[in-house]
Amino acid sequence: MVDKKPIISIILPMYNVENYIAICLNSIVQNDLKNVEVIIVNDGSTDNSRTIAERYQAKYSQIRIFDKENAGVSSARNYGLMKSKGDWVWFIDSDDAINQGSLKYIKEEISDRNNKFDILVFKYLKFKRNSDVSKINDIKIPNEAKAISKFQAMKSLLDNNIASFPWNKIFKKSLFDKIKFPEDRIYTEDLSIMYKLYDKASNIYFQSAPFYFYRIRNNSLTHNLSTKKIKDAALSHYEMYSFFKENYPTLAIKLERNTMINVISLFHRLNKEQILLYPDLIEFLTQNIKITNYDIRYKIECLSFKKCYPIFVIIGRIGKISRKIRNYVKEEK
């Protein structure tokens, strides 16, 4: 039975993952679920995902399923936060998996450190097939997590081995009192809030063990970038860049290139009138960055946008044709 006050609330958004949800839930229930609740937020699934999840709910009292209309992962995570009872939260994606022993270790860390840390960060491993999980699920977990500085934590957001993903971190729930996942973004929603959570946290610890297994899917959001997703990425990167520029200028320099690429990608997909709706991004591209730091391609991109917009448009059209050719070649293979 779940205690009235669980220590950890696992928040698991679920949308049309009938081929993956069992692997995810198996990896969770194989862990020590004492003082743990598992909140599955069914985000309007139209396949058999809920039916599969119901089988686990019937067997494990720690699992609760909530249904809502489809509104995206941010909305589902925020809904899960509202329903959660634990002092700590772990966001897990329903097509991924977690390491055996991870929950036991995390609870021990919380107890041994007397709730002194606000965020526990850990590494992750990638996998493609369901069978791969059993091959990597016996990794030995080290005994000690180390405290890291606020600067080190912010710097880790730029490290692909850590990044801004919410699922390779355990959060004190109180951090979300005034911070929520942006429900108007379907992409890079985690990038837009993670630095805010780090900034709010008093103590952050890092564990070098991979507690989390991330599934690589060719049809995932990451692999299919619409104009909406590119806009979300440009805005999230720019907001984080602006925060770093004011508070961690050396990190802002490291983030500048990715921000520039995302802004250029967005502007290539908009007409001039639409671009004018983003004055902050225009100022960033034309005044804030030092184009001398970049290779000839991006020098030309930035200069043409600033001084000869028709050339910028032509470059964008060439890029669009190039993407179509690359996608065609991939499909043929």
CSV table of C-alpha atoms in Angstrom, one decimal, residues 24 52 149 311:
chain,number,residue,atom,x,y,z
A,24,CYS,CA,8.5,1.3,-18.7
A,52,ILE,CA,-2.1,-2.0,-20.6
A,149,SER,CA,28.0,24.3,-7.2
A,311,ILE,CA,20.1,37.0,-49.9
